[in-house]
CSV table of C-alpha atoms in Angstrom, one decimal:
chain,number,residue,atom,x,y,z
A,1,MET,CA,84.4,-38.4,-37.0
A,2,LYS,CA,84.6,-36.7,-40.5
A,3,ARG,CA,80.8,-36.8,-40.8
A,4,ARG,CA,80.5,-35.0,-37.4
A,5,GLN,CA,83.0,-32.3,-38.5
A,6,ARG,CA,81.1,-31.8,-41.8
A,7,ILE,CA,77.8,-31.3,-39.9
A,8,GLN,CA,79.5,-29.0,-37.4
A,9,SER,CA,81.1,-27.1,-40.2
A,10,ARG,CA,77.8,-26.7,-42.0
A,11,THR,CA,76.1,-25.6,-38.8
A,12,TRP,CA,78.7,-23.0,-38.3
A,13,LYS,CA,78.3,-21.7,-41.9
A,14,ILE,CA,74.5,-21.5,-41.6
A,15,SER,CA,74.8,-19.8,-38.2
A,16,GLY,CA,77.2,-17.3,-39.6
A,17,LEU,CA,75.0,-16.6,-42.6
A,18,VAL,CA,71.9,-16.1,-40.3
A,19,GLY,CA,73.9,-13.8,-38.0
A,20,ALA,CA,75.2,-11.8,-40.9
A,21,LEU,CA,71.7,-11.4,-42.3
A,22,LEU,CA,70.3,-10.3,-39.0
A,23,LEU,CA,73.2,-7.8,-38.7
A,24,VAL,CA,72.4,-6.4,-42.1
A,25,ILE,CA,68.7,-6.1,-41.3
A,26,GLY,CA,69.6,-4.3,-38.0
A,27,LEU,CA,71.9,-1.9,-39.7
A,28,GLY,CA,69.3,-1.2,-42.4
A,29,TRP,CA,66.7,-0.5,-39.7
A,30,PHE,CA,69.1,1.8,-37.8
A,31,ILE,CA,69.9,3.8,-41.0
A,32,LEU,CA,66.2,4.0,-41.8
A,33,LEU,CA,65.5,5.4,-38.4
A,34,LEU,CA,68.3,7.9,-38.7
A,35,ARG,CA,67.0,9.2,-42.0
A,36,HIS,CA,63.3,9.2,-41.0
A,37,PRO,CA,63.1,9.6,-37.2
A,38,GLN,CA,59.3,10.1,-37.2
A,39,GLY,CA,58.4,7.8,-40.0
A,40,GLY,CA,60.9,5.0,-40.1
A,41,LEU,CA,58.5,2.5,-38.5
A,42,ARG,CA,55.7,3.8,-40.7
A,43,LEU,CA,57.7,2.9,-43.9
A,44,LEU,CA,58.3,-0.6,-42.8
A,45,VAL,CA,54.9,-1.3,-41.2
A,46,PRO,CA,52.3,0.5,-43.4
A,47,HIS,CA,49.3,-0.1,-41.2
A,48,LEU,CA,50.8,2.1,-38.6
A,49,ALA,CA,50.8,5.0,-41.0
A,50,GLN,CA,47.3,6.2,-40.1
A,51,THR,CA,48.0,6.6,-36.3
A,52,SER,CA,51.5,8.0,-36.8
A,53,GLN,CA,50.4,10.7,-39.2
A,54,THR,CA,47.7,12.1,-36.9
A,55,SER,CA,49.6,12.0,-33.6
A,56,ALA,CA,51.6,14.8,-32.2
A,57,VAL,CA,53.8,15.3,-29.2
A,58,GLN,CA,51.5,15.2,-26.2
A,59,LEU,CA,52.1,17.6,-23.3
A,60,PRO,CA,51.5,15.8,-20.0
A,61,ALA,CA,49.7,18.7,-18.3
A,62,LEU,CA,47.2,18.9,-21.2
A,63,TYR,CA,46.8,15.2,-21.6
A,64,THR,CA,45.9,14.9,-17.9
A,65,ALA,CA,43.2,17.6,-18.5
A,66,GLY,CA,41.7,15.6,-21.4
A,67,VAL,CA,43.4,17.4,-24.3
A,68,ILE,CA,44.8,15.3,-27.1
A,69,LEU,CA,46.9,17.0,-29.8
A,70,GLY,CA,47.1,15.9,-33.4
A,71,THR,CA,48.7,17.1,-36.6
A,72,PRO,CA,46.3,18.8,-39.0
A,73,SER,CA,46.3,17.8,-42.7
A,74,GLN,CA,44.9,21.1,-44.0
A,75,PRO,CA,46.5,24.6,-43.7
A,76,ALA,CA,45.1,27.0,-41.2
A,77,SER,CA,42.7,29.8,-42.4
A,78,LEU,CA,44.2,32.2,-39.8
A,79,SER,CA,48.0,32.9,-39.9
A,80,GLN,CA,50.1,32.5,-36.8
A,81,GLU,CA,50.3,36.3,-36.4
A,82,GLU,CA,46.6,36.7,-36.6
A,83,ALA,CA,46.1,34.0,-34.0
A,84,LEU,CA,48.6,35.7,-31.6
A,85,LEU,CA,46.9,39.0,-32.1
A,86,LEU,CA,43.4,37.5,-31.4
A,87,ALA,CA,44.8,35.6,-28.4
A,88,SER,CA,46.2,38.8,-26.9
A,89,GLN,CA,42.8,40.5,-27.3
A,90,TRP,CA,41.0,37.5,-25.7
A,91,GLU,CA,43.4,37.4,-22.7
A,92,PRO,CA,45.2,40.8,-22.5
A,93,GLU,CA,46.4,40.5,-18.9
A,94,VAL,CA,47.9,37.0,-19.4
A,95,ALA,CA,49.4,38.1,-22.7
A,96,SER,CA,51.1,41.1,-21.2
A,97,GLU,CA,52.5,39.3,-18.2
A,98,ALA,CA,53.7,36.0,-19.7
A,99,LYS,CA,57.5,35.6,-19.9
A,100,LYS,CA,57.3,33.5,-23.1
A,101,VAL,CA,54.5,33.1,-25.8
A,102,LEU,CA,54.4,30.2,-28.3
A,103,ALA,CA,51.9,29.4,-31.0
A,104,ARG,CA,51.4,26.0,-32.7
A,105,TYR,CA,48.9,24.8,-35.2
A,106,VAL,CA,47.3,21.6,-34.0
A,107,LEU,CA,44.3,19.3,-34.3
A,108,LEU,CA,42.5,19.5,-31.0
A,109,THR,CA,40.5,16.8,-29.3
A,110,TYR,CA,39.1,17.6,-25.8
A,111,ILE,CA,37.4,15.0,-23.7
A,112,PRO,CA,36.1,16.8,-20.6
A,113,HIS,CA,36.2,15.2,-17.2
A,114,THR,CA,32.9,16.8,-16.3
A,115,SER,CA,29.6,17.0,-18.2
A,116,ASN,CA,29.3,20.8,-18.1
A,117,ARG,CA,31.8,21.2,-20.9
A,118,ALA,CA,31.4,20.3,-24.5
A,119,GLN,CA,33.6,17.7,-26.1
A,120,ILE,CA,35.8,18.8,-29.0
A,121,GLU,CA,36.8,16.4,-31.7
A,122,ASN,CA,39.6,16.9,-34.3
A,123,ALA,CA,39.1,20.7,-34.5
A,124,PRO,CA,41.9,22.6,-36.3
A,125,ALA,CA,43.1,25.1,-33.7
A,126,TRP,CA,45.9,27.4,-32.9
A,127,MET,CA,47.4,26.5,-29.5
A,128,ILE,CA,48.7,29.6,-27.8
A,129,ILE,CA,51.0,28.9,-24.9
A,130,TYR,CA,51.7,31.6,-22.4
A,131,GLU,CA,54.6,30.4,-20.2
A,132,GLN,CA,55.6,31.6,-16.7
A,133,VAL,CA,52.7,33.9,-16.1
A,134,PRO,CA,53.3,35.3,-12.6
A,135,LEU,CA,50.8,34.4,-9.9
A,136,GLN,CA,49.3,37.3,-8.0
A,137,PRO,CA,50.2,36.9,-4.3
A,138,ALA,CA,47.2,36.3,-2.1
A,139,ASP,CA,46.2,38.7,0.6
A,140,ALA,CA,48.2,37.5,3.6
A,141,SER,CA,45.6,38.7,6.1
A,142,VAL,CA,43.0,36.4,4.4
A,143,ASP,CA,45.2,33.4,3.8
A,144,PRO,CA,48.8,33.4,5.1
A,145,THR,CA,49.7,30.2,3.3
A,146,PRO,CA,52.2,31.0,0.5
A,147,PHE,CA,51.7,29.6,-3.0
A,148,PRO,CA,53.8,26.5,-3.8
A,149,ARG,CA,54.7,28.1,-7.2
A,150,SER,CA,55.3,31.6,-8.4
A,151,SER,CA,54.0,31.2,-11.9
A,152,TYR,CA,51.7,29.1,-14.1
A,153,ASP,CA,51.3,28.3,-17.8
A,154,PHE,CA,48.2,29.3,-19.7
A,155,TYR,CA,46.9,27.4,-22.8
A,156,LEU,CA,44.5,29.1,-25.2
A,157,PHE,CA,43.0,27.2,-28.1
A,158,LEU,CA,41.6,29.3,-31.0
A,159,ASP,CA,39.6,27.9,-33.8
A,160,ALA,CA,41.9,28.1,-36.8
A,161,ARG,CA,39.0,28.9,-39.1
A,162,ASN,CA,37.4,31.9,-37.3
A,163,GLY,CA,39.6,32.8,-34.3
A,164,LYS,CA,37.0,32.0,-31.6
A,165,VAL,CA,38.1,30.5,-28.3
A,166,LEU,CA,37.6,26.8,-28.2
A,167,LEU,CA,39.2,26.1,-24.9
A,168,SER,CA,41.4,27.7,-22.2
A,169,LEU,CA,43.3,26.0,-19.5
A,170,TRP,CA,46.0,27.0,-17.0
A,171,THR,CA,48.4,24.6,-15.4
């Protein structure tokens, strides 16, 4: 009977120590994620560093069109102001009608769904986003069907080195 109690007591102690150790590891992981939300996993599992550093937040509409965004490691040759000015010159009508304009420096990879467009791989680019561009109503005498939406978003990708248009899409 005493031997059974000793074994049970030792089992409880070992179980308690393992539980406390797991609790400490879990709290440490949680604190690490709070302090480094983007890189917490990368610090603990180094081989994930390469994929985590080059990935950026993917926009579903662009991803569906074959656009993959990354984070560039080099600074842009063009400033954000220069990119916005060039974009407004490339697409003046869209630029003047958009409700909101955003610019973001990204690494652009484009995999076209058709063969008539060129593939773009890891090109540093300014992504200019024109949000809520109003759709022009169609001539009701030609097509009486109303548009399901009243606006669209337009994405213009400018080469961050020379300001030339790499890609433009509307969603």
